[in-house]
Every structure is written in C-alpha cells, then in structure tokens.
C-alpha cells in the first residue's frame, strides 16, 4: 500500500504548529464548524488550531506510478478570549514563523512547494463566542500510486 501523502503532511503540520505560542498547545485535524458549533465545547482550550482538509487537485500524471497533486489545507487559529484581534494576529505571525520557506518547513519526502493563499479573519459574530483566522495553505507533492 502506498504512503498517504496527505496524512503525512497533516501529521507534520500538527507537529510544526505545536510551537505557536498559546495556540500550539492544541492542534488537531477536524472540521472547524463542527468543532465550534458543538453543544459542549468545555473540553477545548481558549486558544487552539484546527487543520481542515480542503480541495485536492491533480496537477500532473507522472510516469512510474505516481501523480503530482496539490491539496489545500485550512489552518485556522481559534480563540474565545475577548482581545481576539490581537491574539489572532499574533497567532497568524506564529504560524508563518513555524512554517518558513518555499516548502513551509515541511520535510516530508515528496513535498515540492507550499504557498499560503488569501487569508480570512472571522471575528466572533452576534451571539458567538469564537473568533478565528483562516490561513489556507496549498501544498504540492508527489503521491506514489504503487
């Protein structure tokens, strides 16, 4: 069975984002809306990061049993604290620092490049307690098929 490159990339991102001040203490893969809309959020920290897989695009079929793909992963810093704007800006910078260079610091073999896409700040809305900052990152890699 070939290595699932997306799982490898997500696992490495979780590990690398663990250094982000305050937010990095809890980093996991999930659906952001499912997490923040859950009935019981008492088990969650005040600040955390969720990695939500998004669209995968096949870039090029290669010979020799592999395919070049690009996956978009939404890295979302989330807080329920009052001074959310400043905290989320700090988290944004911390995420950028934790993922430096043209491969976002990813050492997983097969990763070719990583690019941050346009970001979306989302302040807590009326009746909402969570504010977040969504940072899509597109990672291009070679996926073995054999």
Tab-separated table of N, CA and C in Angstrom:
chain	number	residue	atom	x	y	z
A	1	UNK	N	0.854	-1.186	0.000
A	1	UNK	CA	0.000	0.000	0.000
A	1	UNK	C	0.899	1.247	0.000
A	2	UNK	N	0.663	2.206	-0.904
A	2	UNK	CA	1.491	3.418	-0.935
A	2	UNK	C	1.224	4.320	0.278
A	3	UNK	N	2.184	5.161	0.577
A	3	UNK	CA	2.055	6.139	1.662
A	3	UNK	C	0.998	7.170	1.304
A	4	UNK	N	0.099	7.456	2.232
A	4	UNK	CA	-0.904	8.512	2.046
A	4	UNK	C	-0.222	9.843	2.352
A	5	UNK	N	0.173	10.558	1.317
A	5	UNK	CA	0.938	11.790	1.474
A	5	UNK	C	0.171	12.869	2.252
A	6	UNK	N	-1.133	12.962	2.047
A	6	UNK	CA	-1.897	13.985	2.764
A	6	UNK	C	-1.860	13.741	4.269
A	7	UNK	N	-1.967	12.484	4.687
A	7	UNK	CA	-1.894	12.164	6.118
A	7	UNK	C	-0.517	12.502	6.675
A	8	UNK	N	0.522	12.232	5.902
A	8	UNK	CA	1.893	12.549	6.329
A	8	UNK	C	2.075	14.061	6.470
A	9	UNK	N	1.561	14.811	5.510
A	9	UNK	CA	1.687	16.272	5.530
A	9	UNK	C	0.925	16.859	6.718
A	10	UNK	N	-0.289	16.394	6.950
A	10	UNK	CA	-1.093	16.902	8.075
A	10	UNK	C	-0.414	16.578	9.400
A	11	UNK	N	0.110	15.369	9.546
A	11	UNK	CA	0.804	14.992	10.782
A	11	UNK	C	2.011	15.898	11.028
A	12	UNK	N	2.756	16.211	9.972
A	12	UNK	CA	3.918	17.086	10.136
A	12	UNK	C	3.471	18.516	10.466
A	13	UNK	N	2.406	18.999	9.841
A	13	UNK	CA	1.897	20.336	10.163
A	13	UNK	C	1.475	20.421	11.629
A	14	UNK	N	0.781	19.411	12.113
A	14	UNK	CA	0.353	19.390	13.517
A	14	UNK	C	1.571	19.512	14.427
A	15	UNK	N	2.598	18.749	14.123
A	15	UNK	CA	3.819	18.786	14.934
A	15	UNK	C	4.490	20.159	14.867
A	16	UNK	N	4.643	20.709	13.658
A	16	UNK	CA	5.335	22.001	13.483
A	16	UNK	C	4.558	23.150	14.133
A	17	UNK	N	3.230	23.101	14.100
A	17	UNK	CA	2.421	24.182	14.658
A	17	UNK	C	2.347	24.140	16.184
A	18	UNK	N	2.852	23.083	16.781
A	18	UNK	CA	2.867	22.972	18.235
A	18	UNK	C	3.697	24.053	18.919
A	19	UNK	N	4.552	24.746	18.176
A	19	UNK	CA	5.398	25.802	18.756
A	19	UNK	C	4.718	27.166	18.781
A	20	UNK	N	3.558	27.296	18.165
A	20	UNK	CA	2.866	28.592	18.118
A	20	UNK	C	2.387	28.942	19.527
A	21	UNK	N	2.832	30.094	20.009
A	21	UNK	CA	2.524	30.493	21.383
A	21	UNK	C	1.027	30.448	21.661
A	22	UNK	N	0.674	29.866	22.791
A	22	UNK	CA	-0.700	29.729	23.280
A	22	UNK	C	-1.539	28.788	22.400
A	23	UNK	N	-1.638	29.051	21.128
A	23	UNK	CA	-2.476	28.272	20.221
A	23	UNK	C	-1.911	26.877	19.948
A	24	UNK	N	-0.587	26.739	19.938
A	24	UNK	CA	0.054	25.484	19.572
A	24	UNK	C	-0.091	24.371	20.597
A	25	UNK	N	-0.597	24.679	21.781
A	25	UNK	CA	-0.775	23.651	22.805
A	25	UNK	C	-1.839	22.629	22.395
A	26	UNK	N	-2.720	23.022	21.487
A	26	UNK	CA	-3.751	22.103	20.985
A	26	UNK	C	-3.913	22.335	19.484
A	27	UNK	N	-3.425	21.381	18.700
A	27	UNK	CA	-3.514	21.431	17.242
A	27	UNK	C	-4.057	20.086	16.778
A	28	UNK	N	-5.124	20.098	15.998
A	28	UNK	CA	-5.704	18.837	15.545
A	28	UNK	C	-6.408	19.019	14.201
A	29	UNK	N	-6.678	17.891	13.551
A	29	UNK	CA	-7.395	17.881	12.270
A	29	UNK	C	-8.875	17.673	12.544
A	30	UNK	N	-9.705	18.499	11.944
A	30	UNK	CA	-11.154	18.358	12.113
A	30	UNK	C	-11.846	19.355	11.196
A	31	UNK	N	-13.158	19.429	11.289
A	31	UNK	CA	-13.969	20.412	10.586
A	31	UNK	C	-14.213	21.566	11.552
A	32	UNK	N	-13.809	22.769	11.183
A	32	UNK	CA	-13.881	23.924	12.073
A	32	UNK	C	-15.299	24.163	12.574
A	33	UNK	N	-16.279	24.183	11.685
A	33	UNK	CA	-17.655	24.468	12.115
A	33	UNK	C	-18.191	23.397	13.048
A	34	UNK	N	-17.821	22.154	12.816
A	34	UNK	CA	-18.256	21.083	13.712
A	34	UNK	C	-17.700	21.307	15.114
A	35	UNK	N	-16.467	21.748	15.190
A	35	UNK	CA	-15.823	21.965	16.487
A	35	UNK	C	-16.456	23.137	17.225
A	36	UNK	N	-16.580	24.288	16.571
A	36	UNK	CA	-17.053	25.479	17.288
A	36	UNK	C	-18.570	25.519	17.451
A	37	UNK	N	-19.306	24.727	16.681
A	37	UNK	CA	-20.757	24.676	16.836
A	37	UNK	C	-21.217	23.514	17.717
A	38	UNK	N	-20.272	22.761	18.278
A	38	UNK	CA	-20.624	21.619	19.117
A	38	UNK	C	-21.372	22.102	20.362
A	39	UNK	N	-22.261	21.265	20.861
A	39	UNK	CA	-23.028	21.601	22.067
A	39	UNK	C	-22.104	21.828	23.261
A	40	UNK	N	-21.126	20.941	23.433
A	40	UNK	CA	-20.223	21.025	24.577
A	40	UNK	C	-18.815	21.337	24.100
A	41	UNK	N	-18.368	22.557	24.318
A	41	UNK	CA	-17.007	22.951	23.950
A	41	UNK	C	-16.153	23.155	25.197
A	42	UNK	N	-16.636	22.656	26.342
A	42	UNK	CA	-15.916	22.867	27.603
A	42	UNK	C	-14.564	22.156	27.621
A	43	UNK	N	-14.382	21.121	26.821
A	43	UNK	CA	-13.121	20.400	26.785
A	43	UNK	C	-12.057	21.077	25.941
A	44	UNK	N	-12.422	22.152	25.257
A	44	UNK	CA	-11.470	22.854	24.393
A	44	UNK	C	-10.744	23.955	25.163
A	45	UNK	N	-9.506	24.181	24.802
A	45	UNK	CA	-8.733	25.293	25.353
A	45	UNK	C	-9.328	26.610	24.849
A	46	UNK	N	-8.900	27.716	25.432
A	46	UNK	CA	-9.368	29.032	24.972
A	46	UNK	C	-8.805	29.380	23.601
A	47	UNK	N	-7.601	28.859	23.284
A	47	UNK	CA	-6.940	29.102	22.003
A	47	UNK	C	-6.470	27.769	21.450
A	48	UNK	N	-6.707	27.531	20.152
A	48	UNK	CA	-6.237	26.297	19.528
A	48	UNK	C	-6.194	26.466	18.015
A	49	UNK	N	-5.654	25.453	17.347
A	49	UNK	CA	-5.548	25.465	15.889
A	49	UNK	C	-6.203	24.210	15.338
A	50	UNK	N	-7.022	24.395	14.305
A	50	UNK	CA	-7.643	23.273	13.601
A	50	UNK	C	-7.113	23.259	12.169
A	51	UNK	N	-6.735	22.075	11.701
A	51	UNK	CA	-6.358	21.898	10.300
A	51	UNK	C	-7.510	21.168	9.628
A	52	UNK	N	-8.104	21.824	8.648
A	52	UNK	CA	-9.240	21.254	7.925
A	52	UNK	C	-8.850	21.014	6.469
A	53	UNK	N	-8.834	19.741	6.039
A	53	UNK	CA	-8.519	19.460	4.634
A	53	UNK	C	-9.570	20.067	3.708
A	54	UNK	N	-9.083	20.560	2.579
A	54	UNK	CA	-9.965	21.142	1.574
A	54	UNK	C	-9.801	20.435	0.242
A	55	UNK	N	-9.821	21.192	-0.801
A	55	UNK	CA	-9.792	20.680	-2.168
A	55	UNK	C	-8.429	20.069	-2.513
A	56	UNK	N	-8.475	18.947	-3.243
A	56	UNK	CA	-7.269	18.340	-3.805
A	56	UNK	C	-7.381	18.391	-5.314
A	57	UNK	N	-6.298	18.824	-5.940
A	57	UNK	CA	-6.264	18.952	-7.395
A	57	UNK	C	-5.128	18.100	-7.943
A	58	UNK	N	-5.430	17.318	-8.977
A	58	UNK	CA	-4.371	16.582	-9.667
A	58	UNK	C	-3.680	17.549	-10.612
A	59	UNK	N	-2.367	17.709	-10.432
A	59	UNK	CA	-1.604	18.660	-11.223
A	59	UNK	C	-1.036	17.999	-12.473
A	60	UNK	N	-0.502	16.774	-12.289
A	60	UNK	CA	0.152	16.114	-13.417
A	60	UNK	C	0.259	14.610	-13.158
A	61	UNK	N	-0.115	13.832	-14.158
A	61	UNK	CA	0.113	12.384	-14.106
A	61	UNK	C	1.551	12.141	-14.500
A	62	UNK	N	2.270	11.421	-13.684
A	62	UNK	CA	3.668	11.164	-13.975
A	62	UNK	C	3.850	9.693	-14.323
A	63	UNK	N	4.922	9.418	-15.041
A	63	UNK	CA	5.229	8.028	-15.358
A	63	UNK	C	5.795	7.358	-14.123
A	64	UNK	N	5.765	6.051	-14.111
A	64	UNK	CA	6.347	5.333	-12.989
A	64	UNK	C	5.447	5.163	-11.786
A	65	UNK	N	4.165	5.374	-11.956
A	65	UNK	CA	3.232	5.082	-10.871
A	65	UNK	C	3.095	6.155	-9.806
A	66	UNK	N	3.128	7.417	-10.199
A	66	UNK	CA	2.895	8.486	-9.240
A	66	UNK	C	2.108	9.607	-9.908
A	67	UNK	N	1.559	10.478	-9.061
A	67	UNK	CA	0.790	11.616	-9.546
A	67	UNK	C	1.180	12.838	-8.714
A	68	UNK	N	1.294	13.965	-9.377
A	68	UNK	CA	1.584	15.216	-8.671
A	68	UNK	C	0.248	15.862	-8.326
A	69	UNK	N	0.061	16.186	-7.047
A	69	UNK	CA	-1.198	16.751	-6.572
A	69	UNK	C	-0.929	18.011	-5.755
A	70	UNK	N	-1.965	18.811	-5.605
A	70	UNK	CA	-1.931	19.984	-4.733
A	70	UNK	C	-3.157	19.918	-3.826
A	71	UNK	N	-2.924	19.949	-2.521
A	71	UNK	CA	-4.020	19.925	-1.555
A	71	UNK	C	-4.052	21.270	-0.842
A	72	UNK	N	-5.258	21.779	-0.618
A	72	UNK	CA	-5.429	22.997	0.159
A	72	UNK	C	-5.880	22.593	1.558
A	73	UNK	N	-5.123	23.049	2.548
A	73	UNK	CA	-5.434	22.785	3.951
A	73	UNK	C	-5.709	24.121	4.628
A	74	UNK	N	-6.817	24.207	5.318
A	74	UNK	CA	-7.158	25.435	6.034
A	74	UNK	C	-6.619	25.340	7.455
A	75	UNK	N	-5.614	26.154	7.743
A	75	UNK	CA	-5.064	26.242	9.093
A	75	UNK	C	-5.832	27.365	9.776
A	76	UNK	N	-6.583	27.030	10.822
A	76	UNK	CA	-7.457	28.013	11.451
A	76	UNK	C	-7.102	28.182	12.915
A	77	UNK	N	-6.651	29.382	13.271
A	77	UNK	CA	-6.407	29.740	14.666
A	77	UNK	C	-7.739	30.195	15.245
A	78	UNK	N	-8.092	29.671	16.415
A	78	UNK	CA	-9.402	29.941	17.009
A	78	UNK	C	-9.213	30.352	18.470
A	79	UNK	N	-9.954	31.385	18.892
A	79	UNK	CA	-9.918	31.821	20.281
A	79	UNK	C	-11.315	32.197	20.749
A	80	UNK	N	-11.511	32.080	22.056
A	80	UNK	CA	-12.767	32.573	22.632
A	80	UNK	C	-12.490	33.707	23.624
A	81	UNK	N	-11.261	34.201	23.632
A	81	UNK	CA	-10.914	35.291	24.546
A	81	UNK	C	-11.328	36.640	23.957
A	82	UNK	N	-11.482	37.631	24.819
A	82	UNK	CA	-12.005	38.939	24.434
A	82	UNK	C	-11.124	39.722	23.466
A	83	UNK	N	-9.833	39.760	23.678
A	83	UNK	CA	-8.945	40.551	22.813
A	83	UNK	C	-8.542	39.716	21.596
A	84	UNK	N	-9.543	39.183	20.907
A	84	UNK	CA	-9.328	38.231	19.818
A	84	UNK	C	-8.497	38.800	18.672
A	85	UNK	N	-8.705	40.035	18.308
A	85	UNK	CA	-7.989	40.607	17.165
A	85	UNK	C	-6.484	40.529	17.329
A	86	UNK	N	-5.973	41.017	18.436
A	86	UNK	CA	-4.536	40.997	18.695
A	86	UNK	C	-4.020	39.568	18.839
A	87	UNK	N	-4.771	38.728	19.518
A	87	UNK	CA	-4.357	37.330	19.700
A	87	UNK	C	-4.256	36.599	18.367
A	88	UNK	N	-5.235	36.818	17.504
A	88	UNK	CA	-5.235	36.136	16.211
A	88	UNK	C	-4.143	36.671	15.288
A	89	UNK	N	-3.823	37.953	15.392
A	89	UNK	CA	-2.691	38.478	14.615
A	89	UNK	C	-1.384	37.857	15.095
A	90	UNK	N	-1.245	37.696	16.415
A	90	UNK	CA	-0.056	37.029	16.963
A	90	UNK	C	0.002	35.576	16.498
A	91	UNK	N	-1.137	34.899	16.507
A	91	UNK	CA	-1.182	33.504	16.064
A	91	UNK	C	-0.818	33.408	14.586
A	92	UNK	N	-1.316	34.329	13.780
A	92	UNK	CA	-1.008	34.353	12.348
A	92	UNK	C	0.495	34.441	12.133
A	93	UNK	N	1.126	35.367	12.829
A	93	UNK	CA	2.573	35.517	12.689
A	93	UNK	C	3.300	34.268	13.195
A	94	UNK	N	2.837	33.705	14.302
A	94	UNK	CA	3.435	32.485	14.835
A	94	UNK	C	3.339	31.322	13.862
A	95	UNK	N	2.219	31.223	13.161
A	95	UNK	CA	2.028	30.158	12.159
A	95	UNK	C	2.994	30.371	11.003
A	96	UNK	N	3.113	31.606	10.531
A	96	UNK	CA	4.055	31.896	9.435
A	96	UNK	C	5.491	31.559	9.852
A	97	UNK	N	5.857	31.891	11.094
A	97	UNK	CA	7.210	31.603	11.587
A	97	UNK	C	7.449	30.099	11.723
A	98	UNK	N	6.409	29.344	12.093
A	98	UNK	CA	6.535	27.891	12.265
A	98	UNK	C	6.604	27.161	10.928
A	99	UNK	N	6.180	27.827	9.846
A	99	UNK	CA	6.143	27.207	8.523
A	99	UNK	C	6.929	28.043	7.514
A	100	UNK	N	8.262	28.155	7.688
A	100	UNK	CA	9.063	29.041	6.844
A	100	UNK	C	9.456	28.414	5.511
A	101	UNK	N	9.843	29.275	4.583
A	101	UNK	CA	10.454	28.845	3.329
A	101	UNK	C	9.480	28.361	2.276
A	102	UNK	N	10.023	27.982	1.111
A	102	UNK	CA	9.185	27.603	-0.031
A	102	UNK	C	8.445	26.276	0.151
A	103	UNK	N	8.839	25.482	1.148
A	103	UNK	CA	8.121	24.232	1.443
A	103	UNK	C	7.451	24.309	2.811
A	104	UNK	N	7.342	25.504	3.365
A	104	UNK	CA	6.738	25.730	4.683
A	104	UNK	C	7.413	24.882	5.757
A	105	UNK	N	8.696	24.628	5.572
A	105	UNK	CA	9.433	23.845	6.547
A	105	UNK	C	9.128	22.362	6.535
A	106	UNK	N	8.275	21.915	5.620
A	106	UNK	CA	7.879	20.510	5.568
A	106	UNK	C	9.021	19.652	5.027
A	107	UNK	N	9.371	18.623	5.786
A	107	UNK	CA	10.469	17.731	5.404
A	107	UNK	C	9.951	16.416	4.830
A	108	UNK	N	8.645	16.231	4.792
A	108	UNK	CA	8.062	15.006	4.246
A	108	UNK	C	8.540	14.822	2.811
A	109	UNK	N	9.134	13.657	2.550
A	109	UNK	CA	9.653	13.398	1.210
A	109	UNK	C	8.509	13.399	0.201
A	110	UNK	N	8.699	14.120	-0.897
A	110	UNK	CA	7.668	14.238	-1.930
A	110	UNK	C	7.026	15.610	-1.966
A	111	UNK	N	7.144	16.376	-0.857
A	111	UNK	CA	6.606	17.736	-0.853
A	111	UNK	C	7.488	18.600	-1.759
A	112	UNK	N	6.860	19.306	-2.692
A	112	UNK	CA	7.602	20.129	-3.645
A	112	UNK	C	7.544	21.613	-3.334
A	113	UNK	N	6.386	22.094	-2.887
A	113	UNK	CA	6.263	23.506	-2.523
A	113	UNK	C	5.007	23.703	-1.695
A	114	UNK	N	4.965	24.854	-1.018
A	114	UNK	CA	3.795	25.219	-0.217
A	114	UNK	C	3.596	26.722	-0.350
A	115	UNK	N	2.363	27.120	-0.589
A	115	UNK	CA	2.038	28.534	-0.760
A	115	UNK	C	0.817	28.880	0.086
A	116	UNK	N	0.941	29.957	0.863
A	116	UNK	CA	-0.232	30.452	1.572
A	116	UNK	C	-1.121	31.178	0.584
A	117	UNK	N	-2.427	30.974	0.688
A	117	UNK	CA	-3.430	31.612	-0.160
A	117	UNK	C	-4.061	32.765	0.623
A	118	UNK	N	-4.944	33.567	0.015
A	118	UNK	CA	-5.560	34.678	0.739
A	118	UNK	C	-6.239	34.215	2.036
A	119	UNK	N	-6.013	34.983	3.086
A	119	UNK	CA	-6.496	34.643	4.425
A	119	UNK	C	-7.836	35.316	4.719
A	120	UNK	N	-8.551	34.769	5.714
A	120	UNK	CA	-9.841	35.325	6.102
A	120	UNK	C	-9.936	35.456	7.613
A	121	UNK	N	-9.939	36.695	8.125
A	121	UNK	CA	-10.216	36.881	9.551
A	121	UNK	C	-11.724	36.789	9.775
A	122	UNK	N	-12.113	36.159	10.866
A	122	UNK	CA	-13.539	35.992	11.162
A	122	UNK	C	-13.790	36.339	12.626
A	123	UNK	N	-14.161	37.608	12.904
A	123	UNK	CA	-14.453	37.985	14.289
A	123	UNK	C	-15.689	37.235	14.788
A	124	UNK	N	-15.813	37.123	16.094
A	124	UNK	CA	-16.983	36.458	16.671
A	124	UNK	C	-18.229	37.253	16.293
A	125	UNK	N	-19.199	36.576	15.729
A	125	UNK	CA	-20.445	37.227	15.334
A	125	UNK	C	-21.406	37.370	16.494
A	126	UNK	N	-22.515	37.971	16.222
A	126	UNK	CA	-23.564	38.166	17.225
A	126	UNK	C	-23.943	36.819	17.855
A	127	UNK	N	-23.856	36.752	19.169
A	127	UNK	CA	-24.216	35.524	19.875
A	127	UNK	C	-23.177	34.409	19.772
A	128	UNK	N	-22.049	34.689	19.185
A	128	UNK	CA	-20.980	33.691	19.024
A	128	UNK	C	-19.865	33.980	20.015
A	129	UNK	N	-19.181	32.943	20.463
A	129	UNK	CA	-18.062	33.153	21.376
A	129	UNK	C	-16.716	32.974	20.704
A	130	UNK	N	-16.666	32.323	19.544
A	130	UNK	CA	-15.401	32.007	18.896
A	130	UNK	C	-15.060	33.004	17.790
A	131	UNK	N	-13.813	33.448	17.764
A	131	UNK	CA	-13.273	34.249	16.669
A	131	UNK	C	-12.144	33.424	16.062
A	132	UNK	N	-11.911	33.583	14.763
A	132	UNK	CA	-10.861	32.782	14.146
A	132	UNK	C	-10.201	33.517	12.982
A	133	UNK	N	-9.084	32.955	12.560
A	133	UNK	CA	-8.351	33.466	11.413
A	133	UNK	C	-7.987	32.255	10.558
A	134	UNK	N	-8.511	32.214	9.335
A	134	UNK	CA	-8.318	31.075	8.437
A	134	UNK	C	-7.154	31.378	7.493
A	135	UNK	N	-6.183	30.460	7.467
A	135	UNK	CA	-4.989	30.623	6.630
A	135	UNK	C	-4.863	29.398	5.718
A	136	UNK	N	-5.446	29.454	4.520
A	136	UNK	CA	-5.306	28.333	3.597
A	136	UNK	C	-3.860	28.209	3.118
A	137	UNK	N	-3.373	26.996	3.085
A	137	UNK	CA	-2.049	26.731	2.536
A	137	UNK	C	-2.208	25.626	1.495
A	138	UNK	N	-1.625	25.835	0.331
A	138	UNK	CA	-1.687	24.816	-0.727
A	138	UNK	C	-0.323	24.139	-0.794
A	139	UNK	N	-0.331	22.828	-0.606
A	139	UNK	CA	0.898	22.040	-0.617
A	139	UNK	C	0.886	21.157	-1.863
A	140	UNK	N	1.932	21.285	-2.667
A	140	UNK	CA	2.098	20.463	-3.866
A	140	UNK	C	3.084	19.355	-3.536
A	141	UNK	N	2.725	18.127	-3.919
A	141	UNK	CA	3.529	16.957	-3.558
A	141	UNK	C	3.375	15.885	-4.624
A	142	UNK	N	4.238	14.878	-4.555
A	142	UNK	CA	4.139	13.716	-5.425
A	142	UNK	C	3.552	12.575	-4.618
A	143	UNK	N	2.417	12.050	-5.088
A	143	UNK	CA	1.744	10.941	-4.427
A	143	UNK	C	2.087	9.631	-5.141
A	144	UNK	N	2.844	8.716	-4.490
A	144	UNK	CA	3.096	7.412	-5.109
A	144	UNK	C	1.783	6.621	-5.221
A	145	UNK	N	1.644	5.884	-6.298
A	145	UNK	CA	0.454	5.055	-6.510
A	145	UNK	C	0.745	3.571	-6.371
A	146	UNK	N	1.993	3.222	-6.213
A	146	UNK	CA	2.382	1.824	-6.058
A	146	UNK	C	3.098	1.624	-4.758
